[in-house]
CSV table of C-alpha atoms in Angstrom, one decimal:
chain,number,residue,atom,x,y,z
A,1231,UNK,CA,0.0,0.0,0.0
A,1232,UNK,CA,1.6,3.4,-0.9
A,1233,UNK,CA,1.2,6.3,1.0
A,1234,UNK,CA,-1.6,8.0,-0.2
A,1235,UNK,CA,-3.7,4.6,-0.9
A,1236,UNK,CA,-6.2,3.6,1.7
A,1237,UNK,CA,-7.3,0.9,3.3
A,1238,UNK,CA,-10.7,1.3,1.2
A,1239,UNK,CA,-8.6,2.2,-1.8
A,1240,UNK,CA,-6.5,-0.7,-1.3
A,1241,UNK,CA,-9.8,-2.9,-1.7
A,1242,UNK,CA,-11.4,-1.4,-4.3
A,1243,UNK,CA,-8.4,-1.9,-6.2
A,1244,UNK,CA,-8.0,-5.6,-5.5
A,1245,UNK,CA,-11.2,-5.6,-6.9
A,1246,UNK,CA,-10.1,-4.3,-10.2
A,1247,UNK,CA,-7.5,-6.5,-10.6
A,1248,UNK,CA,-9.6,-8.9,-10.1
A,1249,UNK,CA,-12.6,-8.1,-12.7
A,1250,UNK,CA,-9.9,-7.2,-15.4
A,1251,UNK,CA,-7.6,-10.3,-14.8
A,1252,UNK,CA,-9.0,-13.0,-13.1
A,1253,UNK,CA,-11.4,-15.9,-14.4
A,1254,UNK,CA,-13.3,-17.4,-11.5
A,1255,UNK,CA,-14.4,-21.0,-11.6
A,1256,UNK,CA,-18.4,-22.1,-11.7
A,1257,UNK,CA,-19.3,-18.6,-12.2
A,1258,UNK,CA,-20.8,-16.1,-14.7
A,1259,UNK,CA,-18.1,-13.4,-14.4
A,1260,UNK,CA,-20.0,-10.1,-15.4
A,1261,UNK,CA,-22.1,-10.7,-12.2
A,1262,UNK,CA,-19.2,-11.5,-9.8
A,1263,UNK,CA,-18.9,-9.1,-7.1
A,1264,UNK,CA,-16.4,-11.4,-4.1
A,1265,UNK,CA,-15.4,-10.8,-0.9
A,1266,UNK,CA,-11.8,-9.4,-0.8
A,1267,UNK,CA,-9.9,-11.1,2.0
A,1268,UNK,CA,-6.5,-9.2,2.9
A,1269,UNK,CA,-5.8,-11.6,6.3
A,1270,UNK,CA,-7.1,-14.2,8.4
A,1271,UNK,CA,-7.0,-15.7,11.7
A,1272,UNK,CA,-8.2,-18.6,13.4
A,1273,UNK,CA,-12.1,-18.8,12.7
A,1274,UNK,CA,-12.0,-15.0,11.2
A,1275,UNK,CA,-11.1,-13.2,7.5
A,1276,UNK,CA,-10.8,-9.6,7.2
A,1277,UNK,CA,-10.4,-6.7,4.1
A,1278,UNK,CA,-8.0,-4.1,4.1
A,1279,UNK,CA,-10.7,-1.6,5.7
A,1280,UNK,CA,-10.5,-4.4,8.5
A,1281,UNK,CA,-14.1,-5.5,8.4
A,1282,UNK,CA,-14.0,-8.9,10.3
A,1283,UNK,CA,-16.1,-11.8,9.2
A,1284,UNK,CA,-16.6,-14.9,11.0
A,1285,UNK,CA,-15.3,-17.8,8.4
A,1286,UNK,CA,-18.4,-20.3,8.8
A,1287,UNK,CA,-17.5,-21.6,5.6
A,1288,UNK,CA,-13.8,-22.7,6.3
A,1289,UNK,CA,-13.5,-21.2,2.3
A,1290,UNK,CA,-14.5,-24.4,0.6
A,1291,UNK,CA,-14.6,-25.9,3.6
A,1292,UNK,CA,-11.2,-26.7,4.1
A,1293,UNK,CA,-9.6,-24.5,6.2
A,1294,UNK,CA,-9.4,-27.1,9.1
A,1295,UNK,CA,-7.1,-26.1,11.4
A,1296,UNK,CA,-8.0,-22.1,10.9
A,1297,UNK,CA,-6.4,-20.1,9.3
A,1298,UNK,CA,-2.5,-18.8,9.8
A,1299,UNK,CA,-2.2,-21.2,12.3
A,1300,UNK,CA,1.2,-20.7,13.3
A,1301,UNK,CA,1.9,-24.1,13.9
A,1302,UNK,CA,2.0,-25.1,10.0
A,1303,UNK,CA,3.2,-21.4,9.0
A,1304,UNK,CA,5.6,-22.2,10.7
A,1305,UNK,CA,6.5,-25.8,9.4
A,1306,UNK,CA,6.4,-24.2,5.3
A,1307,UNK,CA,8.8,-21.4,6.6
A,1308,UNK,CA,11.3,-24.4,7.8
A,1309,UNK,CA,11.1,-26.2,4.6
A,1310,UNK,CA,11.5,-23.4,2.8
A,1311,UNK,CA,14.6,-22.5,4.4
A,1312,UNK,CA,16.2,-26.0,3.7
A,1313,UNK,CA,14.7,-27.2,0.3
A,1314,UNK,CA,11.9,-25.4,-1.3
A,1315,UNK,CA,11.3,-28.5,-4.1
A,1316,UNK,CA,12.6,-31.8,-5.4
A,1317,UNK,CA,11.6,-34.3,-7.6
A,1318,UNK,CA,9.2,-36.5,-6.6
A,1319,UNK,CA,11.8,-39.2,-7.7
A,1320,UNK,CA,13.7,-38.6,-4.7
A,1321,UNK,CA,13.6,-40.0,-1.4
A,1322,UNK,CA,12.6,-36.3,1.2
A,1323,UNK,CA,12.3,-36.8,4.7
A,1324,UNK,CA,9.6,-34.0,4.9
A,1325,UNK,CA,7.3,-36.3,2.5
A,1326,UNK,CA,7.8,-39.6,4.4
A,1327,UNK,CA,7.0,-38.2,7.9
A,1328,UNK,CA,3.7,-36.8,5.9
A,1329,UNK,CA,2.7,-40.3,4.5
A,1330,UNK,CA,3.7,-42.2,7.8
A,1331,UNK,CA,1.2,-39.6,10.0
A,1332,UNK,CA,-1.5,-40.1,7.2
A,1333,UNK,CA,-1.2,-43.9,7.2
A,1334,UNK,CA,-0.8,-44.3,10.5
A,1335,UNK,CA,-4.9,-42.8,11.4
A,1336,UNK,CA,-6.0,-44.9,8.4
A,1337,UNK,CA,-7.9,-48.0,8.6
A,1338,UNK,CA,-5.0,-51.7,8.6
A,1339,UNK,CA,-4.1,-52.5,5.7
A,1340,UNK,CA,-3.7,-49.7,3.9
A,1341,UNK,CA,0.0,-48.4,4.3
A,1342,UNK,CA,1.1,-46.1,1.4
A,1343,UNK,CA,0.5,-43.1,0.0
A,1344,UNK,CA,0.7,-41.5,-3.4
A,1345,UNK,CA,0.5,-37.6,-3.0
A,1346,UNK,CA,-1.3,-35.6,-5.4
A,1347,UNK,CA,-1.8,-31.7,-6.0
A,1348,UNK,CA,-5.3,-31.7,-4.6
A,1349,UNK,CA,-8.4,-33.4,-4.4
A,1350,UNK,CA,-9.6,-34.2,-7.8
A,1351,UNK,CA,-6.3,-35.5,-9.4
A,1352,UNK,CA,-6.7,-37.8,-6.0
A,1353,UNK,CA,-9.7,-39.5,-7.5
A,1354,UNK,CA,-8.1,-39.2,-11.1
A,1355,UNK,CA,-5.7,-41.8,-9.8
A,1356,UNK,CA,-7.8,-44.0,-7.2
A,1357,UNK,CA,-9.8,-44.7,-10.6
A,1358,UNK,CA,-6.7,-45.2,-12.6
A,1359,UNK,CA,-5.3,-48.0,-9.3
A,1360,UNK,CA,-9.0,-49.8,-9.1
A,1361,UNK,CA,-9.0,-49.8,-12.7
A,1362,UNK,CA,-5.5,-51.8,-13.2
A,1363,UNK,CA,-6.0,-53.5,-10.2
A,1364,UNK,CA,-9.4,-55.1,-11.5
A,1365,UNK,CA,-8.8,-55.0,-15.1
A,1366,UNK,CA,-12.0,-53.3,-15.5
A,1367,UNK,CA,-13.6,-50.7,-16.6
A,1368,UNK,CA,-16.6,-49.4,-14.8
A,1369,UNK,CA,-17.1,-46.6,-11.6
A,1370,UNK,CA,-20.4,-46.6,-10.1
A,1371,UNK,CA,-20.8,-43.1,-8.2
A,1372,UNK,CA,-24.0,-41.9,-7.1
A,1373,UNK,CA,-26.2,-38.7,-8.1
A,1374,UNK,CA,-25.9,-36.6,-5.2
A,1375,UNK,CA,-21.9,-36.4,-5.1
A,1376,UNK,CA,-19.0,-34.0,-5.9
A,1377,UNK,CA,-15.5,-35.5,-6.8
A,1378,UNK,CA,-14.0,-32.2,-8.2
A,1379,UNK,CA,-13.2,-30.7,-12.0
A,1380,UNK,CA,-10.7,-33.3,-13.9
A,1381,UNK,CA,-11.6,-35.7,-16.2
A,1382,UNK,CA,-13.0,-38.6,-14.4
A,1383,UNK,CA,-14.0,-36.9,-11.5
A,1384,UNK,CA,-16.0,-34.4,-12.9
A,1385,UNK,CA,-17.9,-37.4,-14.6
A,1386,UNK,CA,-17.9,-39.5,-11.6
A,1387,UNK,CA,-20.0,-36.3,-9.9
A,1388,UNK,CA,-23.0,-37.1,-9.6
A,1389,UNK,CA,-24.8,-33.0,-9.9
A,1390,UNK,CA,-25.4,-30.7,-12.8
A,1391,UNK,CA,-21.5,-29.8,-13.0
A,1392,UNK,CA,-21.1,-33.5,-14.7
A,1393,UNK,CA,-23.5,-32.7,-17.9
A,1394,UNK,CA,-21.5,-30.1,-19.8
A,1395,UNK,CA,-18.2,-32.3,-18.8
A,1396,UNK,CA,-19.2,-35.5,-19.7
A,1397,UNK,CA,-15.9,-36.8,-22.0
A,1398,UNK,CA,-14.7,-39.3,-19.8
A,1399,UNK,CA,-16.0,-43.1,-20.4
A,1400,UNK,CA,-17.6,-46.2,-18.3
A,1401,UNK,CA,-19.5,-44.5,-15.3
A,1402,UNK,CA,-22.5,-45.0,-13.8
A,1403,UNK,CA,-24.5,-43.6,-11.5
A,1404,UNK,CA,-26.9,-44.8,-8.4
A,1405,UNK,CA,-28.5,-43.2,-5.8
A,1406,UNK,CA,-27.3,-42.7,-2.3
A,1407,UNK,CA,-29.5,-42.9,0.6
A,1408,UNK,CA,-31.0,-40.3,1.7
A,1409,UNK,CA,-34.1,-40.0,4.2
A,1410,UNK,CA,-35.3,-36.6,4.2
A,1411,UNK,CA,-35.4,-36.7,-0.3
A,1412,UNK,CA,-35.9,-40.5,-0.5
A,1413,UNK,CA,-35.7,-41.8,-3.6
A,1414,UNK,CA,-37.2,-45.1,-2.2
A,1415,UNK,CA,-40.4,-44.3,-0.6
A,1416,UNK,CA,-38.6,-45.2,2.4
A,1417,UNK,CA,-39.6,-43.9,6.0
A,1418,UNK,CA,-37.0,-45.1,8.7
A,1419,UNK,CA,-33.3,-45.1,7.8
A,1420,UNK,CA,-33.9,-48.6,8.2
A,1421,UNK,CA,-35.3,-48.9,5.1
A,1422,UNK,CA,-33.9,-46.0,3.2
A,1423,UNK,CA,-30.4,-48.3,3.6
A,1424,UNK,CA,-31.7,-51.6,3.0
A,1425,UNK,CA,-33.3,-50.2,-0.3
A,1426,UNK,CA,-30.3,-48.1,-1.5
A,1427,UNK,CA,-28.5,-51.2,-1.4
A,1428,UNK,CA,-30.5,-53.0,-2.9
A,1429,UNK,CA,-30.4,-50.3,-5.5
A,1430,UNK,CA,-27.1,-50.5,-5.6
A,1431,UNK,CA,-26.7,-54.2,-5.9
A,1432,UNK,CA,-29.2,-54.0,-8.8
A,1433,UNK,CA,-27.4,-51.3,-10.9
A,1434,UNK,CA,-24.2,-53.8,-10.9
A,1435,UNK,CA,-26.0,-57.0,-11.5
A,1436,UNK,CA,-27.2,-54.9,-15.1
A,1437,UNK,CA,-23.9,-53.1,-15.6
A,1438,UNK,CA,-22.5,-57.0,-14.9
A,1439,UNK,CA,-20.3,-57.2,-12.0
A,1440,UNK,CA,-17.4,-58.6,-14.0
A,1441,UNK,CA,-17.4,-55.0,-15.8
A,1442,UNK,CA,-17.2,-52.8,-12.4
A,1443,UNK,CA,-14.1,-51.6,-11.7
A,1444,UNK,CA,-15.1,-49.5,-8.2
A,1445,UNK,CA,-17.8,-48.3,-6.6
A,1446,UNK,CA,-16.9,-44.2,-5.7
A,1447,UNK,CA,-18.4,-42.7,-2.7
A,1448,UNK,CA,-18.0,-39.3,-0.2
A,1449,UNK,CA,-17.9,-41.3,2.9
A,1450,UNK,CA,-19.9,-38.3,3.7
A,1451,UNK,CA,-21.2,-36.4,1.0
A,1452,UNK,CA,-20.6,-32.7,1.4
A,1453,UNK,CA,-21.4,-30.6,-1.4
A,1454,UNK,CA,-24.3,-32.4,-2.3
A,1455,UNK,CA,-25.6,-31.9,0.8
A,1456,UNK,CA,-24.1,-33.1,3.9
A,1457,UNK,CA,-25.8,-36.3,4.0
A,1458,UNK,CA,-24.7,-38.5,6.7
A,1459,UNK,CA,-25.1,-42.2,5.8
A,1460,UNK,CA,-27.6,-44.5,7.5
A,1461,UNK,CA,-26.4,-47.2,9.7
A,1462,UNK,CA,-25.3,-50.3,7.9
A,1463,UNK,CA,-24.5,-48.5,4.3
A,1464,UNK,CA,-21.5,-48.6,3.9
A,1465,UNK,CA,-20.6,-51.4,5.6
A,1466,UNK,CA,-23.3,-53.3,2.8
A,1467,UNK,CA,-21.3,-51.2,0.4
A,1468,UNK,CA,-18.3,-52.9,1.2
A,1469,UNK,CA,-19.7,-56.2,1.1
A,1470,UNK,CA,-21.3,-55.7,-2.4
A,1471,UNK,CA,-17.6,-55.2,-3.5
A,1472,UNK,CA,-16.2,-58.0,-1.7
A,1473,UNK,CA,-18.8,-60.4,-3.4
A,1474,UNK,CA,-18.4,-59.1,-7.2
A,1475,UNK,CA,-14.3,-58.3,-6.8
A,1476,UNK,CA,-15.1,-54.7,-6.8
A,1477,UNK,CA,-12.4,-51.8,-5.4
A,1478,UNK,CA,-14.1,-49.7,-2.8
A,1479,UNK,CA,-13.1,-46.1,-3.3
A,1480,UNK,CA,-14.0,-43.5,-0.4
A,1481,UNK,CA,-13.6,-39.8,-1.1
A,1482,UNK,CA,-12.8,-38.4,2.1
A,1483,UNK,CA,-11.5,-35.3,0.6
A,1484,UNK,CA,-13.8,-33.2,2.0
A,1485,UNK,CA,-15.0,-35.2,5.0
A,1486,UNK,CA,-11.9,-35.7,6.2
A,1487,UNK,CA,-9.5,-34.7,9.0
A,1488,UNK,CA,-11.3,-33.3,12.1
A,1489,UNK,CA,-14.1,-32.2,9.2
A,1490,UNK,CA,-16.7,-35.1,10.8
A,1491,UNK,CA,-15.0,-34.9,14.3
A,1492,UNK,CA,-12.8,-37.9,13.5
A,1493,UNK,CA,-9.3,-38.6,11.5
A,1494,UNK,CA,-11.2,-40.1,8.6
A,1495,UNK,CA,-15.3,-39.8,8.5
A,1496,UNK,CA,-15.3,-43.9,7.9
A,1497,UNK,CA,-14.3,-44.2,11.9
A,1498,UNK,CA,-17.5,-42.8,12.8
A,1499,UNK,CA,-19.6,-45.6,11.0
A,1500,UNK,CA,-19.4,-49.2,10.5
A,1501,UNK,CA,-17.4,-49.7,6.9
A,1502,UNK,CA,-16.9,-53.6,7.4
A,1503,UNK,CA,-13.4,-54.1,6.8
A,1504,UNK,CA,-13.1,-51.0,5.4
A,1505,UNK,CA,-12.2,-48.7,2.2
A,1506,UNK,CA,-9.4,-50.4,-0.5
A,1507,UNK,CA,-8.4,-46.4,-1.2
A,1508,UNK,CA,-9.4,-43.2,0.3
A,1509,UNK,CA,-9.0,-40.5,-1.6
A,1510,UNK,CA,-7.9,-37.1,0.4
A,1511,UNK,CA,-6.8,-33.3,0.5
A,1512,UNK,CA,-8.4,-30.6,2.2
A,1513,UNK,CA,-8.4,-30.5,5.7
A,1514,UNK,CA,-4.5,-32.9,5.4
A,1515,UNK,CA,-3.4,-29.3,5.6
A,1516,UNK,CA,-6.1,-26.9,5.9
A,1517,UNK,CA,-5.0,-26.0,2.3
A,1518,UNK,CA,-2.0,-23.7,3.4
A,1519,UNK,CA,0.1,-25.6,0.0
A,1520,UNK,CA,-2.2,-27.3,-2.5
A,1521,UNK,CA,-1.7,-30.8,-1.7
A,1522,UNK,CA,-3.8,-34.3,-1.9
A,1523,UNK,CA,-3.5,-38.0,-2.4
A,1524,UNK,CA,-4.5,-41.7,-2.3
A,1525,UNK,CA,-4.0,-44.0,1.0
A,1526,UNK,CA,-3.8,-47.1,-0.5
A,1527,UNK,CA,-4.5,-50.9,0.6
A,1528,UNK,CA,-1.1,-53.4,0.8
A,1529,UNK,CA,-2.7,-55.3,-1.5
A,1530,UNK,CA,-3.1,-52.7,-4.9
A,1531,UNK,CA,-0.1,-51.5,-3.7
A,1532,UNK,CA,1.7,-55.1,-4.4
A,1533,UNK,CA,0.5,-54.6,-8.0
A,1534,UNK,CA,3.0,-52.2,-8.8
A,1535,UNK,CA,5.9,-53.5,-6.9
A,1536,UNK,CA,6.9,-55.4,-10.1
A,1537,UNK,CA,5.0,-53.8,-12.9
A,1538,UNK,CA,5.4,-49.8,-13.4
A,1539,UNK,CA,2.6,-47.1,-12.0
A,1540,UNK,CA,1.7,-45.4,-15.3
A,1541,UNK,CA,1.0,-41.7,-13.9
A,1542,UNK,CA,2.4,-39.2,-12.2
A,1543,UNK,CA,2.9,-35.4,-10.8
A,1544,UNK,CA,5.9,-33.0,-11.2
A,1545,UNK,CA,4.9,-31.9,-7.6
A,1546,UNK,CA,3.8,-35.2,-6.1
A,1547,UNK,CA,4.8,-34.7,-2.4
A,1548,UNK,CA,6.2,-31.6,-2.7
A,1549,UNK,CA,8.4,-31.0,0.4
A,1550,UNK,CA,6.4,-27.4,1.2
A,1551,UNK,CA,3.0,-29.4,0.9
A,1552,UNK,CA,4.4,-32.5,3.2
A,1553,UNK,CA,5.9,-30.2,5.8
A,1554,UNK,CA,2.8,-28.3,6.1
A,1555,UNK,CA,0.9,-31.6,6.5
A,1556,UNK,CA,3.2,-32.3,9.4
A,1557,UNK,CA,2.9,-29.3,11.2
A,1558,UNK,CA,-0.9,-29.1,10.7
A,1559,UNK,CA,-1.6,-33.2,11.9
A,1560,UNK,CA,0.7,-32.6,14.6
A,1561,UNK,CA,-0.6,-29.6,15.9
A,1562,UNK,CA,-4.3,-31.4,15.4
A,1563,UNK,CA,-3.2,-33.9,17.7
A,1564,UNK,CA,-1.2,-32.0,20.7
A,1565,UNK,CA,-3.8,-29.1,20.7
A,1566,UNK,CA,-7.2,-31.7,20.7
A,1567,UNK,CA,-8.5,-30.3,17.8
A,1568,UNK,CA,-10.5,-33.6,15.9
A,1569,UNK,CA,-11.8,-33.8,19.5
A,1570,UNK,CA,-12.9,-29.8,20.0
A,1571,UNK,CA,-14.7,-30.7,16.4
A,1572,UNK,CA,-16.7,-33.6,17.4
A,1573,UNK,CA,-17.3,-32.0,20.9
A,1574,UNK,CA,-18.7,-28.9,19.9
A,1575,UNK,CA,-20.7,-30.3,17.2
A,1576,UNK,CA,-22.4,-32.6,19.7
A,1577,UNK,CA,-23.0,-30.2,22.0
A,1578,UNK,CA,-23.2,-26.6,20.7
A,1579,UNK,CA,-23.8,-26.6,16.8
A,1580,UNK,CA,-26.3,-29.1,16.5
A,1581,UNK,CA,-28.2,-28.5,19.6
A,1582,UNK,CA,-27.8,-24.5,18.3
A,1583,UNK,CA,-29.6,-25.7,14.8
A,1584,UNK,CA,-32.1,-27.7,15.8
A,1585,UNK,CA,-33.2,-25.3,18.0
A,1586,UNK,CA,-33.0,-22.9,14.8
A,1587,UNK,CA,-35.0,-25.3,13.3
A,1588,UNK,CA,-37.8,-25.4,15.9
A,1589,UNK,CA,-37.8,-21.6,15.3
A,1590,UNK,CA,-37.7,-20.9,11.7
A,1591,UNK,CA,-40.7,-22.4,9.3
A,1592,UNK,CA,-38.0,-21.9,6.3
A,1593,UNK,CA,-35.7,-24.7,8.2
A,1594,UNK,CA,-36.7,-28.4,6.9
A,1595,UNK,CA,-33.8,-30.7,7.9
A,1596,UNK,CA,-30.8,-30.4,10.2
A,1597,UNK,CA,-28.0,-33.1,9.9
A,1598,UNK,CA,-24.8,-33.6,10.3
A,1599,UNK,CA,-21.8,-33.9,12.7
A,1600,UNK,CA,-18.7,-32.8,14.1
A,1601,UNK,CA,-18.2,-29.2,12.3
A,1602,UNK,CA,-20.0,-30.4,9.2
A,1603,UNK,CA,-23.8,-29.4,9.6
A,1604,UNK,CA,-26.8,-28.7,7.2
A,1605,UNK,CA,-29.5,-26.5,6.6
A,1606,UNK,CA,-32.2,-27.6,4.1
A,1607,UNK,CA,-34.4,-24.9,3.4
A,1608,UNK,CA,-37.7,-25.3,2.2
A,1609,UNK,CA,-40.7,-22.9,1.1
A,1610,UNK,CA,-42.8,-25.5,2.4
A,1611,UNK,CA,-42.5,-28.2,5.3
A,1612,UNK,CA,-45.0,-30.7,4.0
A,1613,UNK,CA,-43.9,-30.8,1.0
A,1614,UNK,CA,-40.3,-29.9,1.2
A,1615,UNK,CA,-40.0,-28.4,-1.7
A,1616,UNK,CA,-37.0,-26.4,-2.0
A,1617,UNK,CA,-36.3,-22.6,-1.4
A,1618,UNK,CA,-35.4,-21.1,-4.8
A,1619,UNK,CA,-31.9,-19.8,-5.4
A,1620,UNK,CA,-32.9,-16.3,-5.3
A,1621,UNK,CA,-33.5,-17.0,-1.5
A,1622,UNK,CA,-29.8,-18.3,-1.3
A,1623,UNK,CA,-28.7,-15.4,-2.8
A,1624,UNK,CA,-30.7,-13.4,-0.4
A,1625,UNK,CA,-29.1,-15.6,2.3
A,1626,UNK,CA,-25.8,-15.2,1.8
A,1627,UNK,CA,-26.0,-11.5,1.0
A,1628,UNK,CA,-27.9,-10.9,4.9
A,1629,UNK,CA,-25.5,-13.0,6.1
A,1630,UNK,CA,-22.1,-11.2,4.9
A,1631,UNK,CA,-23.5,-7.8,6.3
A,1632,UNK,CA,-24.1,-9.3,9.4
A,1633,UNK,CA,-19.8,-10.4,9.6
A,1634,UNK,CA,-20.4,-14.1,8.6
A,1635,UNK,CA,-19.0,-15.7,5.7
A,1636,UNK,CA,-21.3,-18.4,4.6
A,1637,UNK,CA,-20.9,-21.9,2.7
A,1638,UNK,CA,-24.0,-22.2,0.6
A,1639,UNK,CA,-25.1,-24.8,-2.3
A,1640,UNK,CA,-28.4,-25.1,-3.5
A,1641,UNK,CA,-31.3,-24.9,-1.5
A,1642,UNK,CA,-28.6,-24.9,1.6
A,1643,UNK,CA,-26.7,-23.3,4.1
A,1644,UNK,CA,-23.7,-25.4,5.3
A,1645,UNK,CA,-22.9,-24.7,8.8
A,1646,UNK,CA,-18.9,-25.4,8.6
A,1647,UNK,CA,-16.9,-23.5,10.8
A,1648,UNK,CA,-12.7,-24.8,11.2
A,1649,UNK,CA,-12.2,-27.8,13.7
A,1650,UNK,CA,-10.7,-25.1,15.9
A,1651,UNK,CA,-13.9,-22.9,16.5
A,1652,UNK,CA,-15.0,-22.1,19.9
A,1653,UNK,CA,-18.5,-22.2,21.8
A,1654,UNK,CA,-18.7,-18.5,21.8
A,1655,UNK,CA,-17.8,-18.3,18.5
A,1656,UNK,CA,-20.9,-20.5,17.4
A,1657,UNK,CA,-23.1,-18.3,19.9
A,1658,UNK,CA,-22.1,-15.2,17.9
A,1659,UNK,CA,-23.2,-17.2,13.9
A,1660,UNK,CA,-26.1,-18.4,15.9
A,1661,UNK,CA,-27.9,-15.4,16.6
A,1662,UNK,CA,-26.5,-14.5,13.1
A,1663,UNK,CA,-28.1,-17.8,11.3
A,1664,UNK,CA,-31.3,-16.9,13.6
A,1665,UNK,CA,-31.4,-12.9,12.1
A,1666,UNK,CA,-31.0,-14.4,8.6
A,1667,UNK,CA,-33.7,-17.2,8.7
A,1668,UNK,CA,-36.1,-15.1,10.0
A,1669,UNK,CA,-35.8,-12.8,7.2
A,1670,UNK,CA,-36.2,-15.9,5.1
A,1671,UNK,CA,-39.5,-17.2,6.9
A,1672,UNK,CA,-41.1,-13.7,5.6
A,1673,UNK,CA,-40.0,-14.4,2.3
A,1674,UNK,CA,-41.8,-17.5,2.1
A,1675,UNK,CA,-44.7,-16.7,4.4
């Protein structure tokens, strides 16, 4: 900033910058007007004029660990100092301790790691390993699902961002279960997960199981709605798999990592003997350096101990990306911060919604855990039918002048705040959330 710029001068210009130069993703730029964001930290963002906002969006909901926390600022600045890049080719210590604190809070079995630059190149290459492994073809991904912006994945999504992308070959897609919008008819998560199996096991038996290469899931699906899985699902996922020689793929990219309260989302349900890859980023770092990956089982990892991988990344496991891993898992773990996010989810943000939910006629679901919540608005409880954008729009706009950054998708708010948010700090989006919905409720009265 030069001396006679201003703080509100300095924003307005980053502004310019960014209508002239910048070309935002999943938007219509003429109508852009973002946030600018000079600094951050913690659970808070601020401009240049130093308006504070409370980050209940965690960005795209992968600011884990907060943001600036020193702890992995820290850890980048070390590496830095000593060896800014190598070759993936190479042997780096930083890298190794990454993997070994990655595989060490996944499920037995699964023991190595290939690192990727984020989350969808992570699902590029756990189809790529299911497909060798099986010598298939197929991924069966369901509807409601988000697996990022590459090739495959994009295709393997399961919402409208697929259609216009759709050059990729050999997926299909099911539905997931998913109570409140059953597409079964169903009326206790009993049977919404006995029938989205069934579903399921359908779908294969007419793709023909000898032609499925993996069945894709978000342990938790986030994007498409936070929509926790009923008891038993993935555990019957996972046995569908086991009976047709099927690779189980779970996408804890955006689940993962203190997001659900746990290391991985699949510790907090029954998954049978678990995932044969998960597929990661996010939260592994709170996305200080872009960085993601593949845990993968011992026994797709034997394929390739004779015959040669066919892919790779110029900065697979970059050193800056693995030290900040290590300082951000290790700071997770001696601070209690997987254990602050299922804690206060249990106690403060969910009680907190569902009393907003009691409240607000707008308000038809509230689900999730740890600091991974929704709201599914509605114009109507008994039907459900869903809010129209225009009231998202309105949503998020009452919400930003009000000093809350929101996370919104469809008819939804998502209430996800970093692992490291306090009880007070939920109070205070509370009786923001409350001022908002009730302008809503008028909307729709």
């Amino acid at each position: 900033m030069t001396v006679t710029e201003t703080p509100t001068d300095l924003d307005a210009h980053t502004k310019t910058l960014d209508k002239t130069h910048v070309f935002h993703s999943w938007s219509a730029q003429a109508a852009l007007d973002p946030l600018v964001v000079a600094g951050g930290l913690g659970t808070k963002v601020w401009d240049h004029a130093g308006r504070t906002y409370l980050d209940f969006s965690s960005q795209l909901v992968n600011v884990n660990i907060g943001h600036q926390h020193p702890a992995v600022v820290s850890a980048i600045q070390e590496q830095a100092a000593l060896l800014a890049t190598i070759a993936p080719s190479t042997a780096n210590l930083a890298r190794g301790e990454a993997a070994r604190r990655i595989t060490d809070r996944a499920p037995d079995g699964l023991n190595k790691v290939f690192f990727t630059n984020g989350g969808a190149d992570a699902i590029e290459n756990a189809i790529r390993m299911a497909r060798l492994h099986t010598r298939r073809d197929k991924v069966v991904s369901t509807y409601r699902s988000y697996h990022g912006n590459t090739g495959a994945a994009v295709v393997a999504t399961g919402d409208w961002r697929r259609v216009p992308n759709e050059y990729a070959r050999a997926h299909v897609h099911v539905f997931g279960p998913f109570l409140y919008r059953s597409e079964f008819w169903a009326t206790t998560p009993e049977e919404e997960c006995e029938r989205a199996l069934q579903h399921l096991r359908r779908v294969i038996e007419c793709e023909g199981p000898a032609s499925v290469a993996a069945v894709l899931l978000e342990s938790i699906p986030g994007t498409a709605g936070v929509l926790v899985p009923p008891p038993g699902y993935l555990a019957g996922v996972r046995e569908l798999c086991d009976a047709h020689g099927i690779v189980m793929i779970l996408d804890e990219v955006m689940a993962g990592f203190g997001r659900a309260g746990e290391w991985f989302a699949l510790d907090a349900f029954d998954t049978g003997r678990g995932p044969d890859l998960i597929a990661f980023a996010k939260g592994v770092n709170s996305g200080y350096v872009p960085v993601g990956g593949v845990v993968i089982s011992d026994e797709i990892a034997a394929d390739f101990d004779e015959a040669v991988f066919p892919g790779g990344l110029t900065y697979s496991g970059h050193p800056l990306a693995a030290a900040s891993i290590v300082g951000a898992l290790d700071a997770m773990e001696s601070e209690g911060i997987v254990d602050n996010a299922r804690r206060v989810g249990a106690e403060v943000i969910g009680p907190g919604l569902r009393e907003l939910a009691d409240k607000h006629p707008v308000v038809g679901e509230v689900r999730g855990l740890g600091v991974f919540w929704a709201l599914d608005l509605v114009t109507d409880r008994a039907t459900r039918a869903p809010v129209p954008p225009a009231l998202i729009g309105l949503a998020k706009k009452e919400a930003l002048a009000r000093g809350l950054v929101p996370f919104a998708a469809d008819n939804r708010i998502h209430v996800v705040p970093p692992c490291v948010v306090t009880d007070d700090e939920v109070a205070e989006a509370l009786a923001i959330y409350d001022e908002v919905l009730t302008v809503l409720d008028k909307e729709i009265a």
